[in-house]
Structure formats: C-alpha cells, structure tokens
PDB file of C-alpha atoms in Angstrom:
ATOM      1  CA  PRO A  21     -60.698  24.066  -9.861  1.00 35.00           C
ATOM      2  CA  THR A  22     -58.599  26.134  -7.515  1.00 37.00           C
ATOM      3  CA  PRO A  23     -58.035  24.838  -3.976  1.00 44.00           C
ATOM      4  CA  ASN A  24     -58.881  27.095  -1.076  1.00 48.00           C
ATOM      5  CA  ALA A  25     -55.774  28.672   0.369  1.00 51.00           C
ATOM      6  CA  VAL A  26     -54.935  29.024   4.025  1.00 53.00           C
ATOM      7  CA  ARG A  27     -52.877  32.083   4.841  1.00 48.00           C
ATOM      8  CA  PHE A  28     -50.175  31.944   7.492  1.00 43.00           C
ATOM      9  CA  VAL A  29     -48.839  34.966   9.348  1.00 41.00           C
ATOM     10  CA  PRO A  30     -45.685  34.005  11.258  1.00 39.00           C
ATOM     11  CA  GLY A  31     -44.954  34.892  14.835  1.00 38.00           C
ATOM     12  CA  PRO A  32     -42.865  37.757  16.129  1.00 35.00           C
ATOM     13  CA  GLN A  33     -39.396  38.374  14.771  1.00 35.00           C
ATOM     14  CA  GLN A  34     -36.845  36.091  16.371  1.00 33.00           C
ATOM     15  CA  SER A  35     -33.157  36.623  16.872  1.00 32.00           C
ATOM     16  CA  SER A  36     -30.766  34.230  15.236  1.00 30.00           C
ATOM     17  CA  THR A  37     -27.090  33.462  15.472  1.00 29.00           C
ATOM     18  CA  ARG A  38     -27.112  32.221  11.896  1.00 28.00           C
ATOM     19  CA  SER A  39     -25.773  34.211   9.001  1.00 27.00           C
ATOM     20  CA  LEU A  40     -28.134  37.002   7.999  1.00 25.00           C
ATOM     21  CA  ALA A  41     -26.720  37.223   4.492  1.00 29.00           C
ATOM     22  CA  ARG A  42     -29.409  37.057   1.828  1.00 31.00           C
ATOM     23  CA  ARG A  43     -28.876  35.731  -1.648  1.00 33.00           C
ATOM     24  CA  LYS A  44     -30.478  37.761  -4.389  1.00 35.00           C
ATOM     25  CA  SER A  45     -32.679  35.644  -6.601  1.00 37.00           C
ATOM     26  CA  ARG A  46     -31.185  34.965  -9.997  1.00 38.00           C
ATOM     27  CA  ALA A  47     -34.421  33.889 -11.604  1.00 40.00           C
ATOM     28  CA  PRO A  48     -36.998  36.575 -12.438  1.00 44.00           C
ATOM     29  CA  GLN A  49     -40.077  36.812 -10.260  1.00 50.00           C
ATOM     30  CA  ASP A  50     -42.325  35.907 -13.185  1.00 51.00           C
ATOM     31  CA  ALA A  51     -40.294  32.818 -14.164  1.00 54.00           C
ATOM     32  CA  PRO A  52     -42.606  29.972 -15.223  1.00 58.00           C
ATOM     33  CA  GLY A  53     -43.203  27.279 -12.668  1.00 72.00           C
ATOM     34  CA  SER A  54     -41.073  24.160 -12.938  1.00 84.00           C
ATOM     35  CA  THR A  55     -40.420  21.015 -10.894  1.00 90.00           C
ATOM     36  CA  LEU A  56     -38.193  17.938 -11.014  1.00 92.00           C
ATOM     37  CA  VAL A  57     -40.958  16.335 -13.093  1.00 95.00           C
ATOM     38  CA  ASN A  58     -42.354  17.676 -16.389  1.00 95.00           C
ATOM     39  CA  LEU A  59     -46.041  17.888 -15.522  1.00 96.00           C
ATOM     40  CA  SER A  60     -48.807  19.600 -17.467  1.00 96.00           C
ATOM     41  CA  PRO A  61     -48.134  23.359 -17.770  1.00 94.00           C
ATOM     42  CA  ASP A  62     -51.324  24.060 -15.816  1.00 94.00           C
ATOM     43  CA  SER A  63     -50.516  21.644 -12.988  1.00 96.00           C
ATOM     44  CA  PHE A  64     -51.487  22.784  -9.502  1.00 94.00           C
ATOM     45  CA  TRP A  65     -47.875  22.182  -8.469  1.00 96.00           C
ATOM     46  CA  THR A  66     -46.679  25.050 -10.666  1.00 95.00           C
ATOM     47  CA  SER A  67     -49.743  27.298 -10.454  1.00 94.00           C
ATOM     48  CA  THR A  68     -49.620  30.317  -8.175  1.00 94.00           C
ATOM     49  CA  VAL A  69     -52.220  30.924  -5.499  1.00 92.00           C
ATOM     50  CA  ASP A  70     -52.508  34.628  -6.288  1.00 87.00           C
ATOM     51  CA  ASP A  71     -56.189  34.322  -7.162  1.00 85.00           C
ATOM     52  CA  ALA A  72     -57.088  31.408  -4.895  1.00 86.00           C
ATOM     53  CA  PRO A  73     -60.045  32.062  -2.576  1.00 87.00           C
ATOM     54  CA  LEU A  74     -59.131  32.218   1.083  1.00 90.00           C
ATOM     55  CA  ALA A  75     -60.677  29.482   3.223  1.00 91.00           C
ATOM     56  CA  THR A  76     -63.262  30.819   5.648  1.00 92.00           C
ATOM     57  CA  ASN A  77     -61.455  29.157   8.564  1.00 93.00           C
ATOM     58  CA  SER A  78     -57.995  30.276   7.437  1.00 94.00           C
ATOM     59  CA  SER A  79     -57.034  31.962  10.712  1.00 94.00           C
ATOM     60  CA  ALA A  80     -58.134  28.958  12.761  1.00 96.00           C
ATOM     61  CA  VAL A  81     -56.150  26.568  10.565  1.00 95.00           C
ATOM     62  CA  GLY A  82     -53.069  28.754  10.907  1.00 93.00           C
ATOM     63  CA  ARG A  83     -53.365  28.680  14.692  1.00 94.00           C
ATOM     64  CA  TYR A  84     -53.927  24.909  14.641  1.00 95.00           C
ATOM     65  CA  VAL A  85     -50.784  24.193  12.633  1.00 93.00           C
ATOM     66  CA  ALA A  86     -48.683  26.643  14.671  1.00 92.00           C
ATOM     67  CA  ALA A  87     -49.881  25.060  17.911  1.00 94.00           C
ATOM     68  CA  SER A  88     -49.088  21.596  16.557  1.00 92.00           C
ATOM     69  CA  VAL A  89     -45.543  22.636  15.658  1.00 91.00           C
ATOM     70  CA  GLN A  90     -45.106  24.138  19.118  1.00 92.00           C
ATOM     71  CA  LYS A  91     -46.462  21.049  20.856  1.00 92.00           C
ATOM     72  CA  HIS A  92     -44.588  18.384  18.917  1.00 89.00           C
ATOM     73  CA  TYR A  93     -41.427  20.144  17.757  1.00 86.00           C
ATOM     74  CA  GLY A  94     -40.811  22.865  20.312  1.00 89.00           C
ATOM     75  CA  GLY A  95     -41.844  25.566  17.864  1.00 87.00           C
ATOM     76  CA  THR A  96     -39.374  24.633  15.141  1.00 81.00           C
ATOM     77  CA  ALA A  97     -40.104  22.397  12.164  1.00 75.00           C
ATOM     78  CA  ALA A  98     -38.154  22.378   8.947  1.00 77.00           C
ATOM     79  CA  PHE A  99     -36.808  20.183   6.152  1.00 79.00           C
ATOM     80  CA  ASN A 100     -36.520  16.434   6.269  1.00 82.00           C
ATOM     81  CA  ALA A 101     -33.015  16.765   4.877  1.00 81.00           C
ATOM     82  CA  TYR A 102     -31.566  13.472   6.097  1.00 85.00           C
ATOM     83  CA  SER A 103     -34.488  11.107   6.594  1.00 88.00           C
ATOM     84  CA  TYR A 104     -38.219  10.692   5.910  1.00 89.00           C
ATOM     85  CA  ASN A 105     -37.968  12.406   2.548  1.00 90.00           C
ATOM     86  CA  VAL A 106     -37.782  10.763  -0.889  1.00 94.00           C
ATOM     87  CA  THR A 107     -34.875   9.740  -3.102  1.00 95.00           C
ATOM     88  CA  PHE A 108     -35.309  10.761  -6.738  1.00 96.00           C
ATOM     89  CA  TYR A 109     -33.811   9.036  -9.776  1.00 97.00           C
ATOM     90  CA  ARG A 110     -33.904   9.961 -13.456  1.00 97.00           C
ATOM     91  CA  VAL A 111     -33.745   6.954 -15.773  1.00 97.00           C
ATOM     92  CA  THR A 112     -34.070   6.218 -19.501  1.00 96.00           C
ATOM     93  CA  PRO A 113     -35.829   3.498 -21.506  1.00 93.00           C
ATOM     94  CA  ALA A 114     -32.472   1.680 -21.509  1.00 95.00           C
ATOM     95  CA  THR A 115     -32.569   1.200 -17.730  1.00 97.00           C
ATOM     96  CA  PRO A 116     -33.278  -2.500 -17.020  1.00 96.00           C
ATOM     97  CA  ARG A 117     -36.786  -3.079 -15.710  1.00 97.00           C
ATOM     98  CA  VAL A 118     -37.652  -5.346 -12.824  1.00 97.00           C
ATOM     99  CA  ASN A 119     -40.753  -6.501 -11.025  1.00 98.00           C
ATOM    100  CA  VAL A 120     -41.067  -5.103  -7.520  1.00 98.00           C
ATOM    101  CA  ARG A 121     -42.321  -7.602  -4.958  1.00 97.00           C
ATOM    102  CA  TRP A 122     -45.387  -6.375  -3.088  1.00 97.00           C
ATOM    103  CA  THR A 123     -45.144  -6.840   0.688  1.00 96.00           C
ATOM    104  CA  ASP A 124     -48.351  -6.948   2.690  1.00 92.00           C
ATOM    105  CA  CYS A 125     -47.092  -4.781   5.563  1.00 91.00           C
ATOM    106  CA  GLN A 126     -50.628  -3.489   6.091  1.00 88.00           C
ATOM    107  CA  ARG A 127     -51.884  -7.041   6.636  1.00 92.00           C
ATOM    108  CA  LEU A 128     -54.622  -6.937   4.033  1.00 92.00           C
ATOM    109  CA  GLY A 129     -54.398 -10.669   3.495  1.00 94.00           C
ATOM    110  CA  TRP A 130     -54.838 -10.338  -0.263  1.00 94.00           C
ATOM    111  CA  THR A 131     -53.051  -8.707  -3.191  1.00 95.00           C
ATOM    112  CA  PRO A 132     -54.929  -5.624  -4.454  1.00 95.00           C
ATOM    113  CA  LYS A 133     -55.910  -5.387  -8.101  1.00 96.00           C
ATOM    114  CA  GLY A 134     -53.562  -3.244 -10.093  1.00 97.00           C
ATOM    115  CA  VAL A 135     -50.398  -4.334  -8.322  1.00 97.00           C
ATOM    116  CA  TYR A 136     -49.630  -7.135 -10.822  1.00 97.00           C
ATOM    117  CA  THR A 137     -52.841  -7.231 -12.867  1.00 97.00           C
ATOM    118  CA  GLU A 138     -54.601  -4.584 -14.959  1.00 97.00           C
ATOM    119  CA  ALA A 139     -52.313  -1.509 -14.800  1.00 97.00           C
ATOM    120  CA  ALA A 140     -49.663  -3.642 -13.020  1.00 98.00           C
ATOM    121  CA  HIS A 141     -48.000  -0.794 -11.126  1.00 98.00           C
ATOM    122  CA  PHE A 142     -45.322  -3.091  -9.650  1.00 98.00           C
ATOM    123  CA  ARG A 143     -44.288  -4.698 -12.952  1.00 98.00           C
ATOM    124  CA  GLY A 144     -41.554  -3.503 -15.284  1.00 98.00           C
ATOM    125  CA  VAL A 145     -40.089  -0.808 -13.004  1.00 98.00           C
ATOM    126  CA  PRO A 146     -36.749   0.735 -14.131  1.00 98.00           C
ATOM    127  CA  VAL A 147     -34.948   0.688 -10.780  1.00 98.00           C
ATOM    128  CA  PRO A 148     -31.316   1.862 -11.107  1.00 96.00           C
ATOM    129  CA  ALA A 149     -28.752  -0.683  -9.958  1.00 91.00           C
ATOM    130  CA  ASP A 150     -27.292   1.699  -7.395  1.00 94.00           C
ATOM    131  CA  ALA A 151     -30.617   3.078  -6.120  1.00 97.00           C
ATOM    132  CA  VAL A 152     -31.269   3.492  -2.417  1.00 97.00           C
ATOM    133  CA  PRO A 153     -34.538   4.441  -0.710  1.00 97.00           C
ATOM    134  CA  ALA A 154     -34.774   7.396   1.639  1.00 95.00           C
ATOM    135  CA  THR A 155     -33.550   6.834   5.178  1.00 93.00           C
ATOM    136  CA  GLY A 156     -36.327   6.207   7.683  1.00 92.00           C
ATOM    137  CA  THR A 157     -39.096   3.656   7.996  1.00 92.00           C
ATOM    138  CA  ASP A 158     -41.055   5.177   5.082  1.00 94.00           C
ATOM    139  CA  GLY A 159     -38.266   4.261   2.644  1.00 96.00           C
ATOM    140  CA  ALA A 160     -39.713   6.437  -0.134  1.00 96.00           C
ATOM    141  CA  MET A 161     -38.238   6.290  -3.645  1.00 97.00           C
ATOM    142  CA  ALA A 162     -39.173   8.052  -6.889  1.00 98.00           C
ATOM    143  CA  ILE A 163     -38.102   6.989 -10.401  1.00 98.00           C
ATOM    144  CA  TYR A 164     -38.735   9.281 -13.376  1.00 98.00           C
ATOM    145  CA  ASP A 165     -38.377   8.436 -17.061  1.00 98.00           C
ATOM    146  CA  ALA A 166     -38.942  11.598 -19.085  1.00 97.00           C
ATOM    147  CA  GLN A 167     -38.656   9.761 -22.394  1.00 97.00           C
ATOM    148  CA  SER A 168     -41.354   7.217 -21.610  1.00 97.00           C
ATOM    149  CA  ASP A 169     -43.273   9.969 -19.768  1.00 98.00           C
ATOM    150  CA  GLN A 170     -43.705   7.883 -16.618  1.00 98.00           C
ATOM    151  CA  ILE A 171     -42.976   8.219 -12.917  1.00 98.00           C
ATOM    152  CA  TRP A 172     -43.020   5.604 -10.173  1.00 98.00           C
ATOM    153  CA  GLU A 173     -43.070   6.311  -6.449  1.00 98.00           C
ATOM    154  CA  PHE A 174     -42.852   3.606  -3.775  1.00 98.00           C
ATOM    155  CA  TRP A 175     -43.398   3.416  -0.029  1.00 97.00           C
ATOM    156  CA  LYS A 176     -41.222   1.192   2.182  1.00 97.00           C
ATOM    157  CA  MET A 177     -38.995   0.354  -0.779  1.00 97.00           C
ATOM    158  CA  ALA A 178     -36.230  -2.070   0.156  1.00 97.00           C
ATOM    159  CA  LYS A 179     -33.573  -4.148  -1.580  1.00 95.00           C
ATOM    160  CA  ASP A 180     -33.024  -7.756  -0.616  1.00 92.00           C
ATOM    161  CA  PRO A 181     -29.271  -8.029   0.115  1.00 90.00           C
ATOM    162  CA  ALA A 182     -29.288 -11.725  -0.745  1.00 88.00           C
ATOM    163  CA  THR A 183     -31.106 -11.648  -4.096  1.00 90.00           C
ATOM    164  CA  GLY A 184     -30.743  -8.017  -5.105  1.00 91.00           C
ATOM    165  CA  GLY A 185     -34.483  -7.883  -5.754  1.00 96.00           C
ATOM    166  CA  TRP A 186     -36.711  -4.959  -4.762  1.00 97.00           C
ATOM    167  CA  ALA A 187     -39.828  -4.958  -2.608  1.00 97.00           C
ATOM    168  CA  ALA A 188     -42.295  -2.293  -1.493  1.00 97.00           C
ATOM    169  CA  CYS A 189     -45.403  -2.117   0.636  1.00 97.00           C
ATOM    170  CA  TRP A 190     -47.190   0.353  -1.635  1.00 97.00           C
ATOM    171  CA  GLY A 191     -46.610   2.770  -4.493  1.00 98.00           C
ATOM    172  CA  GLY A 192     -47.729   3.453  -7.999  1.00 98.00           C
ATOM    173  CA  ARG A 193     -47.003   4.509 -11.566  1.00 98.00           C
ATOM    174  CA  LEU A 194     -48.269   7.597 -13.346  1.00 98.00           C
ATOM    175  CA  ASP A 195     -48.336   7.482 -17.158  1.00 98.00           C
ATOM    176  CA  LYS A 196     -48.432  10.467 -19.520  1.00 98.00           C
ATOM    177  CA  VAL A 197     -46.810  12.640 -16.878  1.00 98.00           C
ATOM    178  CA  SER A 198     -46.422  15.648 -19.192  1.00 97.00           C
ATOM    179  CA  THR A 199     -50.198  16.001 -19.523  1.00 97.00           C
ATOM    180  CA  ALA A 200     -51.000  15.133 -15.897  1.00 97.00           C
ATOM    181  CA  GLN A 201     -51.855  17.398 -12.996  1.00 96.00           C
ATOM    182  CA  GLY A 202     -49.851  15.357 -10.503  1.00 96.00           C
ATOM    183  CA  GLN A 203     -52.122  12.764  -8.905  1.00 97.00           C
ATOM    184  CA  PHE A 204     -51.684   9.006  -9.000  1.00 98.00           C
ATOM    185  CA  PRO A 205     -54.687   6.929 -10.042  1.00 97.00           C
ATOM    186  CA  TYR A 206     -56.654   5.959  -6.931  1.00 96.00           C
ATOM    187  CA  PRO A 207     -55.560   4.286  -4.667  1.00 96.00           C
ATOM    188  CA  PHE A 208     -51.921   4.128  -5.793  1.00 97.00           C
ATOM    189  CA  GLY A 209     -48.920   6.297  -5.012  1.00 96.00           C
ATOM    190  CA  VAL A 210     -46.611   6.962  -2.105  1.00 94.00           C
ATOM    191  CA  SER A 211     -48.401   9.843  -0.365  1.00 94.00           C
ATOM    192  CA  ALA A 212     -51.545   9.407   1.686  1.00 93.00           C
ATOM    193  CA  SER A 213     -53.270  12.110  -0.374  1.00 95.00           C
ATOM    194  CA  GLY A 214     -52.605  10.397  -3.716  1.00 96.00           C
ATOM    195  CA  LEU A 215     -50.474  13.339  -4.883  1.00 97.00           C
ATOM    196  CA  VAL A 216     -47.183  12.725  -6.630  1.00 97.00           C
ATOM    197  CA  MET A 217     -44.538  13.639  -4.074  1.00 95.00           C
ATOM    198  CA  SER A 218     -41.605  14.531  -6.348  1.00 96.00           C
ATOM    199  CA  PRO A 219     -42.948  17.843  -7.745  1.00 96.00           C
ATOM    200  CA  GLY A 220     -43.016  19.279  -4.230  1.00 95.00           C
ATOM    201  CA  VAL A 221     -39.362  18.459  -3.567  1.00 93.00           C
ATOM    202  CA  ILE A 222     -36.816  21.304  -3.464  1.00 92.00           C
ATOM    203  CA  GLY A 223     -33.979  20.366  -5.799  1.00 89.00           C
ATOM    204  CA  ILE A 224     -30.296  21.217  -5.532  1.00 88.00           C
ATOM    205  CA  ASP A 225     -30.450  23.222  -8.774  1.00 90.00           C
ATOM    206  CA  GLU A 226     -33.226  25.359  -7.312  1.00 92.00           C
ATOM    207  CA  VAL A 227     -31.128  26.132  -4.261  1.00 90.00           C
ATOM    208  CA  ALA A 228     -28.193  27.043  -6.518  1.00 91.00           C
ATOM    209  CA  ASN A 229     -30.390  29.298  -8.666  1.00 91.00           C
ATOM    210  CA  GLY A 230     -31.912  31.012  -5.658  1.00 92.00           C
ATOM    211  CA  ARG A 231     -35.593  30.457  -6.446  1.00 93.00           C
ATOM    212  CA  ILE A 232     -38.289  27.817  -6.009  1.00 95.00           C
ATOM    213  CA  ASN A 233     -40.931  28.071  -8.728  1.00 95.00           C
ATOM    214  CA  HIS A 234     -43.503  25.575  -7.504  1.00 96.00           C
ATOM    215  CA  ALA A 235     -45.563  24.565  -4.493  1.00 96.00           C
ATOM    216  CA  MET A 236     -43.723  22.556  -1.845  1.00 95.00           C
ATOM    217  CA  TYR A 237     -45.023  19.430  -0.193  1.00 93.00           C
ATOM    218  CA  LEU A 238     -46.011  19.546   3.462  1.00 91.00           C
ATOM    219  CA  GLY A 239     -46.713  17.061   6.219  1.00 90.00           C
ATOM    220  CA  VAL A 240     -48.514  18.036   9.412  1.00 90.00           C
ATOM    221  CA  VAL A 241     -49.512  16.262  12.588  1.00 90.00           C
ATOM    222  CA  GLY A 242     -53.248  15.643  12.823  1.00 92.00           C
ATOM    223  CA  PRO A 243     -54.770  16.659   9.464  1.00 95.00           C
ATOM    224  CA  ALA A 244     -58.539  16.549   9.009  1.00 95.00           C
ATOM    225  CA  HIS A 245     -60.345  13.210   9.122  1.00 95.00           C
ATOM    226  CA  SER A 246     -59.944  11.035   6.047  1.00 94.00           C
ATOM    227  CA  LYS A 247     -63.517  11.695   4.925  1.00 95.00           C
ATOM    228  CA  ASN A 248     -62.605  15.366   4.500  1.00 94.00           C
ATOM    229  CA  TYR A 249     -59.981  16.162   1.884  1.00 95.00           C
ATOM    230  CA  SER A 250     -59.526  18.854  -0.731  1.00 94.00           C
ATOM    231  CA  TRP A 251     -58.794  18.802  -4.441  1.00 93.00           C
ATOM    232  CA  PRO A 252     -56.261  17.909  -5.818  1.00 94.00           C
ATOM    233  CA  ALA A 253     -56.006  15.065  -3.258  1.00 96.00           C
ATOM    234  CA  ASN A 254     -58.041  11.970  -4.107  1.00 96.00           C
ATOM    235  CA  ARG A 255     -57.902  10.454  -0.625  1.00 95.00           C
ATOM    236  CA  SER A 256     -56.553  11.062   2.892  1.00 95.00           C
ATOM    237  CA  ASP A 257     -55.308   9.265   5.992  1.00 92.00           C
ATOM    238  CA  GLY A 258     -56.162  12.111   8.383  1.00 93.00           C
ATOM    239  CA  TYR A 259     -57.791  11.452  11.729  1.00 93.00           C
ATOM    240  CA  SER A 260     -58.534  14.778  13.432  1.00 94.00           C
ATOM    241  CA  THR A 261     -62.140  15.848  13.983  1.00 96.00           C
ATOM    242  CA  ASP A 262     -61.091  19.369  14.954  1.00 96.00           C
ATOM    243  CA  PRO A 263     -62.833  21.775  12.517  1.00 96.00           C
ATOM    244  CA  ALA A 264     -59.589  23.774  12.296  1.00 96.00           C
ATOM    245  CA  ALA A 265     -57.492  20.819  11.139  1.00 96.00           C
ATOM    246  CA  PRO A 266     -56.188  21.365   7.584  1.00 96.00           C
ATOM    247  CA  MET A 267     -57.370  18.964   4.899  1.00 95.00           C
ATOM    248  CA  GLU A 268     -54.954  16.869   2.899  1.00 95.00           C
ATOM    249  CA  GLY A 269     -54.703  18.376  -0.563  1.00 95.00           C
ATOM    250  CA  GLN A 270     -55.327  21.854   0.796  1.00 94.00           C
ATOM    251  CA  ARG A 271     -52.852  24.586  -0.165  1.00 93.00           C
ATOM    252  CA  LEU A 272     -51.355  26.567   2.689  1.00 93.00           C
ATOM    253  CA  ARG A 273     -49.568  29.821   1.995  1.00 92.00           C
ATOM    254  CA  LEU A 274     -47.580  32.481   3.772  1.00 92.00           C
ATOM    255  CA  ASP A 275     -49.373  35.842   3.854  1.00 91.00           C
ATOM    256  CA  PRO A 276     -48.301  37.535   0.582  1.00 92.00           C
ATOM    257  CA  SER A 277     -48.391  40.981   2.204  1.00 92.00           C
ATOM    258  CA  LEU A 278     -45.752  39.994   4.751  1.00 93.00           C
ATOM    259  CA  ASP A 279     -42.498  41.955   4.437  1.00 96.00           C
ATOM    260  CA  LEU A 280     -39.860  39.224   4.533  1.00 96.00           C
ATOM    261  CA  ASP A 281     -37.089  41.761   5.062  1.00 95.00           C
ATOM    262  CA  ARG A 282     -38.294  42.099   8.661  1.00 95.00           C
ATOM    263  CA  TYR A 283     -37.219  38.557   9.470  1.00 91.00           C
ATOM    264  CA  HIS A 284     -33.817  37.012  10.039  1.00 89.00           C
ATOM    265  CA  LEU A 285     -34.043  34.434   7.269  1.00 91.00           C
ATOM    266  CA  THR A 286     -31.239  32.251   6.008  1.00 91.00           C
ATOM    267  CA  PRO A 287     -30.861  32.242   2.190  1.00 93.00           C
ATOM    268  CA  ILE A 288     -32.769  28.969   1.882  1.00 91.00           C
ATOM    269  CA  GLY A 289     -35.329  30.155   4.425  1.00 91.00           C
ATOM    270  CA  ARG A 290     -35.897  33.229   2.257  1.00 94.00           C
ATOM    271  CA  MET A 291     -36.369  31.068  -0.841  1.00 94.00           C
ATOM    272  CA  VAL A 292     -38.905  28.890   0.948  1.00 94.00           C
ATOM    273  CA  ALA A 293     -40.784  31.910   2.297  1.00 94.00           C
ATOM    274  CA  GLU A 294     -40.994  33.523  -1.146  1.00 96.00           C
ATOM    275  CA  ALA A 295     -42.237  30.299  -2.701  1.00 96.00           C
ATOM    276  CA  ALA A 296     -44.742  29.865   0.144  1.00 95.00           C
ATOM    277  CA  GLN A 297     -46.101  33.326  -0.574  1.00 95.00           C
ATOM    278  CA  ARG A 298     -46.501  32.734  -4.301  1.00 95.00           C
ATOM    279  CA  TYR A 299     -47.121  28.985  -4.705  1.00 96.00           C
ATOM    280  CA  GLY A 300     -47.912  27.757  -1.204  1.00 95.00           C
ATOM    281  CA  LEU A 301     -47.411  24.349   0.377  1.00 94.00           C
ATOM    282  CA  SER A 302     -49.500  21.321  -0.574  1.00 93.00           C
ATOM    283  CA  LEU A 303     -50.496  19.114   2.348  1.00 90.00           C
ATOM    284  CA  ILE A 304     -49.864  15.536   1.232  1.00 88.00           C
ATOM    285  CA  HIS A 305     -49.734  13.352   4.332  1.00 77.00           C
ATOM    286  CA  ILE A 306     -49.455  12.995   8.077  1.00 76.00           C
ATOM    287  CA  SER A 307     -46.205  13.786   9.807  1.00 75.00           C
ATOM    288  CA  GLU A 308     -45.778  11.581  12.841  1.00 64.00           C
ATOM    289  CA  PRO A 309     -44.927  13.451  16.061  1.00 64.00           C
ATOM    290  CA  THR A 310     -41.566  11.674  16.206  1.00 54.00           C
ATOM    291  CA  ARG A 311     -40.437  13.236  12.918  1.00 51.00           C
ATOM    292  CA  ARG A 312     -39.780  16.658  11.513  1.00 45.00           C
ATOM    293  CA  THR A 313     -42.296  17.871   8.975  1.00 43.00           C
ATOM    294  CA  PRO A 314     -40.848  18.432   5.483  1.00 42.00           C
ATOM    295  CA  ILE A 315     -41.555  22.148   5.710  1.00 36.00           C
ATOM    296  CA  SER A 316     -43.720  23.888   8.217  1.00 32.00           C
ATOM    297  CA  TYR A 317     -44.765  27.127   9.856  1.00 28.00           C
ATOM    298  CA  ALA A 318     -41.730  27.966  11.944  1.00 28.00           C
ATOM    299  CA  VAL A 319     -39.290  27.720   9.065  1.00 29.00           C
ATOM    300  CA  PHE A 320     -40.409  31.196   8.065  1.00 26.00           C
ATOM    301  CA  CYS A 321     -39.468  32.609  11.469  1.00 26.00           C
ATOM    302  CA  LEU A 322     -35.880  31.373  11.796  1.00 22.00           C
TER     303      LEU A 322
END
C-alpha cells in the first residue's frame, strides 16, 4: 500500500544572511534509495512518493503544521542536531552482548511480555563499550548488526556509572532487517508510531555526497489522536482531535512543482528540500513544544 501524501507549499521567500552558495548534487537524480540500514529494496523509507495519492485534506494539514511551527517555534523548526535525536552504532557478531535492564518509567507495575520472554527484545543486545545515548530526556540509541541482520532501538537508554550495565524504559529488536519494510513488531520500538527511526536519519556521508535518497523522519506537535494513524505506522501516541492534524505514519512532502531556486537555501537546506519533494517526511512521533522538531516546514524557507 502507498500512504497518502500531504503536500506542503512553503511561505514567501525570506531573506537570509547565511551563505547562498549551493552545492551541486554528486549523486544522480535517479540514484536508488538507501539509508543507514539495509532494509528491503521496496521499503517505504526508500520509495518515492511520485505516484502517491494526495490526501483530500492536504491543504488543511499543511496549514495546521505551519501554524504549529509558528506557534511553538516562532516560525522556525529544523534539525535536532545536538539533542533529542538518536545515536547510531554499527556492530558485528563479535560485539559482546548484554541484557538491558527494563525500567518501568511508565509505571505499568508489571513487565510486558516480550521484554525478557518470548522474543526477549532486551536480552543479548550488542551494546558497544563506548556507546552513549542521544542527549535529552529521550536518550534514544540505535544498534545495527548488518551481519546478523538485526537492529535494536531503545528509548531512555542509560548506563549505570557504578556497574556499567545498561537500562532502558522501552525499545525493541527487528530481525531480518534486509527483508523488512521498517516497522518494529507491535508494540516494540523507540518511536511512538512503531517505525524504525534510523532509516529516516540524515547521515554524514549523505551530507558529504550532496543527496538524501530516502524519506526523513519527522516529529510534529499535536498529531492526530492515537486511534487514527496511517500505514506504515502500527500505532500512535497522538492526541489532537482536529481533523487537520496529520496522522502518525503519514508521509508529508514538499510540493514537487516548487522551484527551489527561488529560495535562499543553505546547501543542507537544499538537500532536505529535494528529498522532501521526492521521498517526503515520515511522521513518527510527537515533538514536545519545548523541543525542536527533527525536520519541519520552515526548514524549506530559510
């Protein structure tokens, strides 16, 4: 199935004191999609939205997100470059495996099935000795073993300074990554939508090469209520009852007919805009009003 797309048209051209130099893309426009993780070739993360049907409320959703960015971030939202992102580690089968201690920060009062039993997502995790979680209270961490074809992602990951042991409030493991679309088995994983977060990350190599060949992950304030979510998400933590609120899992894109040369974009801003036109942005979780969203509307108007 193809998710409905929401098309964004950015606001009026804005002046900028930043460098207007543009880096020419080194990769060809028709380069195959690729991410930090080797997913199935037909994964939604690397599939374009060229033929995706446009949501009937696309214009309303665009206005909703733009208004949210204006209200909470003064009209500018961009990358979570220094906090509230995810650290990403590549490991091998030789990396020592440890059991991650589950912490009941959500006050469930019981240990969910699958944490240590059945699939045992928190057992036998190859955490590098020098690993650190992302800065911020989310403490997200991703660990990818291409040889075993597995990826782990954890939420509120933390290392005990006294014992050196690891603990996390939630997370999950995805097996057979190379044949997977990019969702964790319900209800595991680090994102509220159940989507693997790492494929939507913009890597350093992509910046160096001048092109992003995959969808990017997105967090917004006030996504649609948790009972309303869109494939490929398998759940949601949204709370808004506004009919214009975007659904978690929904793909948002920048209008492909927009002439990007009209805008004063930084080189990275241009890369993001081009990727948003071709692959879009996958909404994976809520962005709290006190944080920046990973990528959002106004980044295309810098």
